[in-house]
PDB file of C-alpha atoms and ligand atoms in Angstrom:
ATOM      1  CA  MET E 194     -13.667 -15.637  16.772  1.00  0.00           C
ATOM      2  CA  LEU E 195     -11.092 -15.081  18.401  1.00  0.00           C
ATOM      3  CA  ASN E 196     -12.257 -16.557  22.380  1.00  0.00           C
ATOM      4  CA  PHE E 197     -13.175 -19.629  20.256  1.00  0.00           C
ATOM      5  CA  LEU E 198      -9.381 -19.493  19.377  1.00  0.00           C
ATOM      6  CA  LYS E 199      -8.395 -19.268  22.875  1.00  0.00           C
ATOM      7  CA  ARG E 200     -10.558 -22.042  24.814  1.00  0.00           C
ATOM      8  CA  THR E 201      -9.381 -24.582  22.314  1.00  0.00           C
ATOM      9  CA  ARG E 202      -5.895 -24.214  22.165  1.00  0.00           C
ATOM     10  CA  ASP E 203      -5.291 -26.434  25.093  1.00  0.00           C
ATOM     11  CA  SER E 204      -7.855 -29.103  23.635  1.00  0.00           C
ATOM     12  CA  LYS E 205      -7.073 -32.060  21.468  1.00  0.00           C
ATOM     13  CA  LYS E 206      -9.648 -30.609  18.291  1.00  0.00           C
ATOM     14  CA  SER E 207      -6.896 -26.747  18.595  1.00  0.00           C
ATOM     15  CA  SER E 208      -5.341 -28.468  14.297  1.00  0.00           C
ATOM     16  CA  ASP E 209      -9.427 -28.332  13.837  1.00  0.00           C
ATOM     17  CA  THR E 210      -9.817 -25.184  15.463  1.00  0.00           C
ATOM     18  CA  ALA E 211      -6.577 -23.522  13.451  1.00  0.00           C
ATOM     19  CA  ILE E 212      -8.353 -24.923  10.037  1.00  0.00           C
ATOM     20  CA  SER E 213     -11.233 -22.925  10.808  1.00  0.00           C
ATOM     21  CA  ALA E 214      -9.274 -20.481  11.705  1.00  0.00           C
ATOM     22  CA  LYS E 215      -7.007 -19.838   8.894  1.00  0.00           C
ATOM     23  CA  ASP E 216      -9.804 -18.912   6.225  1.00  0.00           C
ATOM     24  CA  ASP E 217     -11.352 -16.852   7.944  1.00  0.00           C
ATOM     25  CA  ILE E 218      -8.460 -15.359   8.970  1.00  0.00           C
ATOM     26  CA  MET E 219      -6.462 -14.705   5.460  1.00  0.00           C
ATOM     27  CA  LYS E 220     -10.335 -13.149   4.502  1.00  0.00           C
ATOM     28  CA  GLY E 221      -8.082  -9.497   6.065  1.00  0.00           C
ATOM     29  CA  THR E 222      -4.727  -8.495   6.289  1.00  0.00           C
ATOM     30  CA  ILE E 223      -1.996 -11.067   6.581  1.00  0.00           C
ATOM     31  CA  PRO E 224       0.999  -9.162   8.277  1.00  0.00           C
ATOM     32  CA  SER E 225       3.816  -8.874   5.616  1.00  0.00           C
ATOM     33  CA  HIS E 226       6.845  -9.536   7.785  1.00  0.00           C
ATOM     34  CA  ILE E 227       6.847 -11.826  10.308  1.00  0.00           C
ATOM     35  CA  ALA E 228       9.460 -12.093  13.300  1.00  0.00           C
ATOM     36  CA  ILE E 229       9.181 -13.927  16.113  1.00  0.00           C
ATOM     37  CA  ILE E 230      11.886 -14.370  19.473  1.00  0.00           C
ATOM     38  CA  MET E 231      11.661 -17.860  20.620  1.00  0.00           C
ATOM     39  CA  ASP E 232      12.035 -18.147  23.944  1.00  0.00           C
ATOM     40  CA  GLY E 233      10.828 -20.582  26.602  1.00  0.00           C
ATOM     41  CA  ASN E 234      13.077 -24.091  25.389  1.00  0.00           C
ATOM     42  CA  GLY E 235      15.284 -23.474  28.402  1.00  0.00           C
ATOM     43  CA  ARG E 236      11.986 -24.059  30.552  1.00  0.00           C
ATOM     44  CA  TRP E 237      10.850 -25.737  28.279  1.00  0.00           C
ATOM     45  CA  ALA E 238      12.747 -29.083  29.074  1.00  0.00           C
ATOM     46  CA  ASN E 239      13.130 -27.410  33.135  1.00  0.00           C
ATOM     47  CA  LYS E 240       9.376 -28.544  33.793  1.00  0.00           C
ATOM     48  CA  ARG E 241      10.155 -31.817  32.628  1.00  0.00           C
ATOM     49  CA  SER E 242      13.549 -33.155  34.763  1.00  0.00           C
ATOM     50  CA  LEU E 243      14.997 -32.740  30.583  1.00  0.00           C
ATOM     51  CA  PRO E 244      18.593 -31.295  29.430  1.00  0.00           C
ATOM     52  CA  ARG E 245      17.885 -28.123  27.609  1.00  0.00           C
ATOM     53  CA  MET E 246      18.910 -29.014  24.511  1.00  0.00           C
ATOM     54  CA  ALA E 247      15.818 -31.325  24.410  1.00  0.00           C
ATOM     55  CA  GLY E 248      13.935 -27.754  24.491  1.00  0.00           C
ATOM     56  CA  HIS E 249      16.279 -26.729  22.014  1.00  0.00           C
ATOM     57  CA  HIS E 250      15.562 -30.061  19.962  1.00  0.00           C
ATOM     58  CA  GLU E 251      11.592 -29.038  20.070  1.00  0.00           C
ATOM     59  CA  GLY E 252      11.420 -26.056  19.164  1.00  0.00           C
ATOM     60  CA  MET E 253      12.722 -26.394  15.809  1.00  0.00           C
ATOM     61  CA  LYS E 254       9.961 -29.157  14.870  1.00  0.00           C
ATOM     62  CA  VAL E 255       7.745 -25.649  15.250  1.00  0.00           C
ATOM     63  CA  VAL E 256       9.615 -23.935  13.777  1.00  0.00           C
ATOM     64  CA  ARG E 257       8.946 -25.984  10.685  1.00  0.00           C
ATOM     65  CA  LYS E 258       4.974 -25.853  11.961  1.00  0.00           C
ATOM     66  CA  ILE E 259       5.398 -22.449  11.979  1.00  0.00           C
ATOM     67  CA  THR E 260       7.156 -21.858   8.805  1.00  0.00           C
ATOM     68  CA  LYS E 261       4.623 -23.920   7.247  1.00  0.00           C
ATOM     69  CA  LEU E 262       1.437 -22.795   8.400  1.00  0.00           C
ATOM     70  CA  ALA E 263       2.819 -18.944   7.401  1.00  0.00           C
ATOM     71  CA  ASN E 264       3.759 -20.070   3.769  1.00  0.00           C
ATOM     72  CA  GLU E 265       0.339 -21.571   2.849  1.00  0.00           C
ATOM     73  CA  LEU E 266      -1.256 -17.896   4.771  1.00  0.00           C
ATOM     74  CA  GLY E 267       0.709 -15.731   2.012  1.00  0.00           C
ATOM     75  CA  VAL E 268       2.988 -14.542   4.534  1.00  0.00           C
ATOM     76  CA  GLN E 269       5.757 -12.957   2.978  1.00  0.00           C
ATOM     77  CA  ALA E 270       8.556 -13.115   5.034  1.00  0.00           C
ATOM     78  CA  LEU E 271       9.132 -14.607   8.641  1.00  0.00           C
ATOM     79  CA  THR E 272      11.864 -13.510  10.085  1.00  0.00           C
ATOM     80  CA  LEU E 273      12.985 -16.197  13.024  1.00  0.00           C
ATOM     81  CA  TYR E 274      15.555 -15.548  16.593  1.00  0.00           C
ATOM     82  CA  ALA E 275      17.502 -18.604  16.074  1.00  0.00           C
ATOM     83  CA  PHE E 276      21.296 -17.562  17.893  1.00  0.00           C
ATOM     84  CA  SER E 277      22.040 -14.151  18.746  1.00  0.00           C
ATOM     85  CA  THR E 278      25.660 -12.345  19.644  1.00  0.00           C
ATOM     86  CA  GLU E 279      24.844 -12.770  23.487  1.00  0.00           C
ATOM     87  CA  ASN E 280      24.001 -16.015  22.786  1.00  0.00           C
ATOM     88  CA  TRP E 281      27.640 -17.313  23.450  1.00  0.00           C
ATOM     89  CA  LYS E 282      27.984 -16.827  26.876  1.00  0.00           C
ATOM     90  CA  ARG E 283      26.106 -20.125  27.300  1.00  0.00           C
ATOM     91  CA  PRO E 284      27.873 -23.511  28.194  1.00  0.00           C
ATOM     92  CA  LYS E 285      29.768 -24.631  26.173  1.00  0.00           C
ATOM     93  CA  ILE E 286      27.539 -27.980  25.150  1.00  0.00           C
ATOM     94  CA  GLU E 287      24.543 -26.100  24.381  1.00  0.00           C
ATOM     95  CA  VAL E 288      25.973 -23.642  21.339  1.00  0.00           C
ATOM     96  CA  ASP E 289      27.303 -26.716  20.474  1.00  0.00           C
ATOM     97  CA  PHE E 290      24.259 -27.321  20.300  1.00  0.00           C
ATOM     98  CA  LEU E 291      22.901 -24.656  18.610  1.00  0.00           C
ATOM     99  CA  MET E 292      24.772 -24.539  16.087  1.00  0.00           C
ATOM    100  CA  LYS E 293      23.694 -28.215  15.274  1.00  0.00           C
ATOM    101  CA  LEU E 294      20.068 -27.967  14.608  1.00  0.00           C
ATOM    102  CA  PRO E 295      20.565 -25.786  11.604  1.00  0.00           C
ATOM    103  CA  GLU E 296      22.015 -28.642  10.179  1.00  0.00           C
ATOM    104  CA  GLU E 297      19.818 -30.571  11.568  1.00  0.00           C
ATOM    105  CA  PHE E 298      16.642 -28.984  10.445  1.00  0.00           C
ATOM    106  CA  LEU E 299      18.058 -28.956   7.131  1.00  0.00           C
ATOM    107  CA  ALA E 300      18.918 -31.994   6.068  1.00  0.00           C
ATOM    108  CA  THR E 301      15.528 -33.003   7.564  1.00  0.00           C
ATOM    109  CA  TYR E 302      12.748 -30.844   6.192  1.00  0.00           C
ATOM    110  CA  LEU E 303      15.065 -28.541   2.947  1.00  0.00           C
ATOM    111  CA  PRO E 304      13.762 -31.007   0.659  1.00  0.00           C
ATOM    112  CA  GLU E 305      10.419 -30.040   1.374  1.00  0.00           C
ATOM    113  CA  LEU E 306      10.805 -26.234   2.276  1.00  0.00           C
ATOM    114  CA  VAL E 307      12.089 -26.406  -2.139  1.00  0.00           C
ATOM    115  CA  GLU E 308       8.749 -28.516  -3.040  1.00  0.00           C
ATOM    116  CA  LYS E 309       6.964 -25.600  -0.823  1.00  0.00           C
ATOM    117  CA  ASN E 310       8.505 -22.403  -2.783  1.00  0.00           C
ATOM    118  CA  VAL E 311      10.235 -20.656   0.369  1.00  0.00           C
ATOM    119  CA  GLN E 312      13.786 -19.580   0.406  1.00  0.00           C
ATOM    120  CA  VAL E 313      16.109 -19.637   2.455  1.00  0.00           C
ATOM    121  CA  ARG E 314      17.848 -16.516   3.971  1.00  0.00           C
ATOM    122  CA  VAL E 315      20.463 -16.022   6.686  1.00  0.00           C
ATOM    123  CA  MET E 316      21.026 -12.577   8.513  1.00  0.00           C
ATOM    124  CA  GLY E 317      23.691 -12.205  11.377  1.00  0.00           C
ATOM    125  CA  ASP E 318      27.777 -12.417  11.508  1.00  0.00           C
ATOM    126  CA  LYS E 319      28.732 -15.601   9.511  1.00  0.00           C
ATOM    127  CA  ASP E 320      32.340 -15.277  10.247  1.00  0.00           C
ATOM    128  CA  ARG E 321      32.021 -16.571  13.479  1.00  0.00           C
ATOM    129  CA  LEU E 322      29.831 -19.387  12.745  1.00  0.00           C
ATOM    130  CA  PRO E 323      31.299 -23.353  12.616  1.00  0.00           C
ATOM    131  CA  ARG E 324      31.685 -24.350   8.982  1.00  0.00           C
ATOM    132  CA  HIS E 325      29.550 -26.882   9.657  1.00  0.00           C
ATOM    133  CA  THR E 326      26.320 -24.135   9.718  1.00  0.00           C
ATOM    134  CA  LEU E 327      27.830 -22.162   7.272  1.00  0.00           C
ATOM    135  CA  SER E 328      27.686 -24.879   4.787  1.00  0.00           C
ATOM    136  CA  ALA E 329      24.401 -26.113   5.673  1.00  0.00           C
ATOM    137  CA  VAL E 330      22.742 -22.415   6.002  1.00  0.00           C
ATOM    138  CA  ASN E 331      25.088 -21.773   2.203  1.00  0.00           C
ATOM    139  CA  LYS E 332      23.121 -25.184   0.491  1.00  0.00           C
ATOM    140  CA  ALA E 333      20.074 -23.788   1.852  1.00  0.00           C
ATOM    141  CA  ILE E 334      20.236 -20.055   0.586  1.00  0.00           C
ATOM    142  CA  LYS E 335      21.395 -21.456  -3.013  1.00  0.00           C
ATOM    143  CA  GLU E 336      18.705 -24.287  -3.688  1.00  0.00           C
ATOM    144  CA  THR E 337      15.998 -21.807  -2.393  1.00  0.00           C
ATOM    145  CA  GLU E 338      17.479 -18.911  -4.593  1.00  0.00           C
ATOM    146  CA  LYS E 339      14.931 -19.739  -7.669  1.00  0.00           C
ATOM    147  CA  ASN E 340      11.620 -19.787  -5.483  1.00  0.00           C
ATOM    148  CA  THR E 341       9.857 -17.406  -5.474  1.00  0.00           C
ATOM    149  CA  GLY E 342       6.387 -17.913  -1.185  1.00  0.00           C
ATOM    150  CA  LEU E 343       8.049 -17.245   2.704  1.00  0.00           C
ATOM    151  CA  ILE E 344      11.417 -16.046   3.087  1.00  0.00           C
ATOM    152  CA  LEU E 345      12.655 -17.339   5.684  1.00  0.00           C
ATOM    153  CA  ASN E 346      14.994 -15.798   7.453  1.00  0.00           C
ATOM    154  CA  PHE E 347      16.945 -17.003  10.338  1.00  0.00           C
ATOM    155  CA  ALA E 348      18.813 -14.509  12.266  1.00  0.00           C
ATOM    156  CA  LEU E 349      22.049 -16.164  13.170  1.00  0.00           C
ATOM    157  CA  ASN E 350      24.711 -15.378  15.249  1.00  0.00           C
ATOM    158  CA  TYR E 351      22.542 -11.832  15.354  1.00  0.00           C
ATOM    159  CA  GLY E 352      22.541  -8.160  17.227  1.00  0.00           C
ATOM    160  CA  SER E 353      20.775  -5.306  16.368  1.00  0.00           C
ATOM    161  CA  ARG E 354      23.025  -3.007  17.976  1.00  0.00           C
ATOM    162  CA  THR E 355      26.592  -4.767  15.855  1.00  0.00           C
ATOM    163  CA  GLU E 356      23.698  -4.608  12.645  1.00  0.00           C
ATOM    164  CA  ILE E 357      23.792  -0.389  13.370  1.00  0.00           C
ATOM    165  CA  ILE E 358      27.184   0.016  14.411  1.00  0.00           C
ATOM    166  CA  GLN E 359      28.504  -2.141  11.058  1.00  0.00           C
ATOM    167  CA  ALA E 360      26.005  -1.059   8.705  1.00  0.00           C
ATOM    168  CA  ILE E 361      27.178   3.380  10.200  1.00  0.00           C
ATOM    169  CA  LYS E 362      30.898   2.478   9.311  1.00  0.00           C
ATOM    170  CA  LYS E 363      29.819   1.650   6.256  1.00  0.00           C
ATOM    171  CA  ILE E 364      28.082   4.672   5.136  1.00  0.00           C
ATOM    172  CA  ALA E 365      30.869   6.264   6.925  1.00  0.00           C
ATOM    173  CA  ASP E 366      34.025   4.568   4.428  1.00  0.00           C
ATOM    174  CA  ASP E 367      31.134   5.196   2.269  1.00  0.00           C
ATOM    175  CA  ALA E 368      30.609   8.755   2.363  1.00  0.00           C
ATOM    176  CA  LYS E 369      34.583   8.891   2.842  1.00  0.00           C
ATOM    177  CA  GLU E 370      34.873   7.814  -0.758  1.00  0.00           C
ATOM    178  CA  HIS E 371      32.393   9.904  -2.048  1.00  0.00           C
ATOM    179  CA  LYS E 372      30.002   7.745  -2.188  1.00  0.00           C
ATOM    180  CA  LEU E 373      27.473   8.749  -0.408  1.00  0.00           C
ATOM    181  CA  ASN E 374      26.964  12.709   0.182  1.00  0.00           C
ATOM    182  CA  ILE E 375      26.545  12.951   3.665  1.00  0.00           C
ATOM    183  CA  ASP E 376      22.554  15.409   3.321  1.00  0.00           C
ATOM    184  CA  GLN E 377      21.228  11.893   1.715  1.00  0.00           C
ATOM    185  CA  ILE E 378      21.272  10.347   5.071  1.00  0.00           C
ATOM    186  CA  ASP E 379      17.896  10.162   5.808  1.00  0.00           C
ATOM    187  CA  GLU E 380      15.946   6.659   7.238  1.00  0.00           C
ATOM    188  CA  SER E 381      15.750   4.809   3.762  1.00  0.00           C
ATOM    189  CA  VAL E 382      19.355   4.979   3.780  1.00  0.00           C
ATOM    190  CA  LEU E 383      20.661   3.315   7.369  1.00  0.00           C
ATOM    191  CA  SER E 384      17.430   0.175   5.935  1.00  0.00           C
ATOM    192  CA  ASP E 385      19.333   0.014   3.385  1.00  0.00           C
ATOM    193  CA  TYR E 386      23.182  -0.973   3.723  1.00  0.00           C
ATOM    194  CA  LEU E 387      20.860  -2.377   6.977  1.00  0.00           C
ATOM    195  CA  MET E 388      20.317  -6.834   7.996  1.00  0.00           C
ATOM    196  CA  THR E 389      17.597  -6.867   6.503  1.00  0.00           C
ATOM    197  CA  ASN E 390      17.959  -3.889   3.911  1.00  0.00           C
ATOM    198  CA  ALA E 391      15.866  -7.088   1.106  1.00  0.00           C
ATOM    199  CA  LEU E 392      12.892  -7.174   2.713  1.00  0.00           C
ATOM    200  CA  GLN E 393      10.352  -4.351   4.852  1.00  0.00           C
ATOM    201  CA  ASP E 394       9.941  -3.528   8.208  1.00  0.00           C
ATOM    202  CA  PRO E 395       8.283  -6.218  11.289  1.00  0.00           C
ATOM    203  CA  ASP E 396       4.503  -6.357  10.966  1.00  0.00           C
ATOM    204  CA  LEU E 397       3.800  -8.426  13.747  1.00  0.00           C
ATOM    205  CA  LEU E 398       6.578  -8.897  16.607  1.00  0.00           C
ATOM    206  CA  ILE E 399       5.406 -12.441  18.182  1.00  0.00           C
ATOM    207  CA  ARG E 400       7.879 -12.816  21.803  1.00  0.00           C
ATOM    208  CA  THR E 401       7.452 -16.283  23.800  1.00  0.00           C
ATOM    209  CA  SER E 402       7.766 -17.423  26.754  1.00  0.00           C
ATOM    210  CA  GLY E 403       6.375 -13.997  29.079  1.00  0.00           C
ATOM    211  CA  GLU E 404       9.785 -12.114  28.619  1.00  0.00           C
ATOM    212  CA  ILE E 405       8.327  -8.885  27.057  1.00  0.00           C
ATOM    213  CA  ARG E 406      11.158  -7.266  26.009  1.00  0.00           C
ATOM    214  CA  LEU E 407      13.490  -7.336  23.113  1.00  0.00           C
ATOM    215  CA  SER E 408      16.858  -8.514  23.321  1.00  0.00           C
ATOM    216  CA  ASN E 409      18.623  -6.264  20.246  1.00  0.00           C
ATOM    217  CA  PHE E 410      16.378  -8.664  18.392  1.00  0.00           C
ATOM    218  CA  MET E 411      15.262  -5.556  15.588  1.00  0.00           C
ATOM    219  CA  LEU E 412      15.501  -2.770  16.838  1.00  0.00           C
ATOM    220  CA  TRP E 413      15.722  -0.090  14.164  1.00  0.00           C
ATOM    221  CA  GLN E 414      13.271  -2.104  12.022  1.00  0.00           C
ATOM    222  CA  LEU E 415      10.618  -2.699  14.302  1.00  0.00           C
ATOM    223  CA  ALA E 416       9.858   1.012  15.422  1.00  0.00           C
ATOM    224  CA  TYR E 417       6.133   0.464  13.953  1.00  0.00           C
ATOM    225  CA  THR E 418       6.047  -3.414  14.145  1.00  0.00           C
ATOM    226  CA  GLU E 419       3.096  -4.891  16.160  1.00  0.00           C
ATOM    227  CA  LEU E 420       4.649  -6.510  19.567  1.00  0.00           C
ATOM    228  CA  TRP E 421       2.514  -9.506  20.328  1.00  0.00           C
ATOM    229  CA  PHE E 422       3.411 -11.385  23.556  1.00  0.00           C
ATOM    230  CA  THR E 423       2.000 -14.672  24.978  1.00  0.00           C
ATOM    231  CA  ASP E 424       2.939 -17.388  28.225  1.00  0.00           C
ATOM    232  CA  VAL E 425       3.518 -19.786  26.075  1.00  0.00           C
ATOM    233  CA  LEU E 426       6.739 -21.715  25.666  1.00  0.00           C
ATOM    234  CA  TRP E 427       8.155 -22.623  22.408  1.00  0.00           C
ATOM    235  CA  PRO E 428       8.088 -25.294  22.191  1.00  0.00           C
ATOM    236  CA  ASP E 429       4.512 -25.131  22.623  1.00  0.00           C
ATOM    237  CA  PHE E 430       3.985 -22.804  20.591  1.00  0.00           C
ATOM    238  CA  LYS E 431       0.957 -24.316  18.476  1.00  0.00           C
ATOM    239  CA  GLU E 432      -0.843 -22.939  15.630  1.00  0.00           C
ATOM    240  CA  VAL E 433      -3.026 -21.812  16.917  1.00  0.00           C
ATOM    241  CA  ASP E 434      -1.138 -19.727  18.283  1.00  0.00           C
ATOM    242  CA  PHE E 435       0.424 -18.406  15.286  1.00  0.00           C
ATOM    243  CA  LEU E 436      -3.889 -17.570  13.412  1.00  0.00           C
ATOM    244  CA  GLN E 437      -4.398 -15.957  17.455  1.00  0.00           C
ATOM    245  CA  ALA E 438      -1.032 -13.399  17.117  1.00  0.00           C
ATOM    246  CA  ILE E 439      -2.288 -12.703  13.697  1.00  0.00           C
ATOM    247  CA  ALA E 440      -6.107 -12.654  14.223  1.00  0.00           C
ATOM    248  CA  ASP E 441      -5.955 -10.187  17.068  1.00  0.00           C
ATOM    249  CA  TYR E 442      -3.146  -7.872  14.589  1.00  0.00           C
ATOM    250  CA  GLN E 443      -5.871  -7.378  12.602  1.00  0.00           C
ATOM    251  CA  GLN E 444      -7.857  -5.903  14.843  1.00  0.00           C
ATOM    252  CA  ARG E 445      -4.974  -3.527  15.946  1.00  0.00           C
ATOM    253  CA  GLY E 446      -5.052  -0.014  14.209  1.00  0.00           C
ATOM    254  CA  ARG E 447      -2.267   0.798  12.379  1.00  0.00           C
ATOM    255  CA  ARG E 448      -1.622   4.878  12.148  1.00  0.00           C
ATOM    256  CA  PHE E 449       2.303   5.248  12.299  1.00  0.00           C
ATOM    257  CA  GLY E 450       2.166   8.254  14.170  1.00  0.00           C
ATOM    258  CA  GLY E 451      -0.915   9.778  12.309  1.00  0.00           C
ATOM    259  CA  ILE E 452      -4.742   9.630  13.223  1.00  0.00           C
TER     260      ILE E 452
HETATM  261  C1  FPP P 129      15.391 -19.278  23.710  1.00  0.00           C
HETATM  262  O1  FPP P 129      14.928 -19.751  24.656  1.00  0.00           O
HETATM  263  C2  FPP P 129      15.877 -19.461  22.494  1.00  0.00           C
HETATM  264  C3  FPP P 129      17.203 -20.344  22.053  1.00  0.00           C
HETATM  265  C4  FPP P 129      18.741 -18.756  22.295  1.00  0.00           C
HETATM  266  C5  FPP P 129      16.737 -20.523  20.675  1.00  0.00           C
HETATM  267  C6  FPP P 129      16.331 -20.661  19.803  1.00  0.00           C
HETATM  268  C7  FPP P 129      16.518 -22.075  18.268  1.00  0.00           C
HETATM  269  C8  FPP P 129      15.522 -23.164  18.676  1.00  0.00           C
HETATM  270  C9  FPP P 129      14.214 -22.008  18.836  1.00  0.00           C
HETATM  271  C10 FPP P 129      15.495 -23.742  17.394  1.00  0.00           C
HETATM  272  C11 FPP P 129      16.146 -23.020  16.018  1.00  0.00           C
HETATM  273  C12 FPP P 129      16.338 -24.036  14.991  1.00  0.00           C
HETATM  274  C13 FPP P 129      15.896 -23.520  13.624  1.00  0.00           C
HETATM  275  C14 FPP P 129      16.374 -25.247  12.474  1.00  0.00           C
HETATM  276  C15 FPP P 129      17.536 -22.831  14.155  1.00  0.00           C
HETATM  277  P1  FPP P 129      16.318 -20.458  26.076  1.00  0.00           P
HETATM  278  O2  FPP P 129      16.945 -21.207  25.885  1.00  0.00           O
HETATM  279  O3  FPP P 129      17.155 -18.954  26.444  1.00  0.00           O
HETATM  280  O4  FPP P 129      15.087 -20.902  26.684  1.00  0.00           O
HETATM  281  P2  FPP P 129      14.869 -20.563  28.286  1.00  0.00           P
HETATM  282  O5  FPP P 129      14.663 -18.619  28.703  1.00  0.00           O
HETATM  283  O6  FPP P 129      13.615 -21.427  29.081  1.00  0.00           O
HETATM  284  O7  FPP P 129      15.621 -20.745  29.121  1.00  0.00           O
END
């Protein structure tokens, strides 16, 4: 089945293939938490002589497709790296566009997310988000808070090192106020102080566009995660690619340091 998926990703039949591959994949272990570094939007646009923003816009449509499929597969959490703490270095016009995307996405798809029982969450430093972005995501969080299906977790103005530093500061404060004993601090305590405290660590990380690095994304949480890289640019990422990543994951032997 795996080779079959590989051969057909470019064919017009790729969505039919995805449907049949999906049934097979659902017989295996579905990763509970999948994290994605959605990379390659700019290169996708450059290849077409389009502004970079066109790539981000196309990438937004892929978010909808992959969210829908993840939900159908029974994935419990999907964390998407939508804007990093380092992305502020980009030209203002691009930052402004990226900050409008959650609004546009939610204006279009929130009713569908509500109907499909998806829970929208956001992790990152919300203080620096423009008011319009914050109010769109807060509305989505509120409208989906009673849902029980897939957790769609947007990493927005997120950086893993900042997250870890914030956690350490909070732990130090709590220790100072005797809410926490220093001897008690272990991996699970640190995990509880991270922005992902309500989620289990990702089982699978996908990065598109051929870059093989983590770019300050969930450095603590990815310690035992299976990593999957593809040359496909995010706006070209299809259901068959997502299924391929899961099919490959299902072939891996996870030992968590054991034998
Ligand atoms: C990296 O590609 C991508 C981003 C910084 C933004 C990712 C955002 C989306 C895919 C849309 C998010 C949608 C919602 C709903 C929030 P890049 O621009 O670095 O690409 P390049 O490496 O080819 O230049």
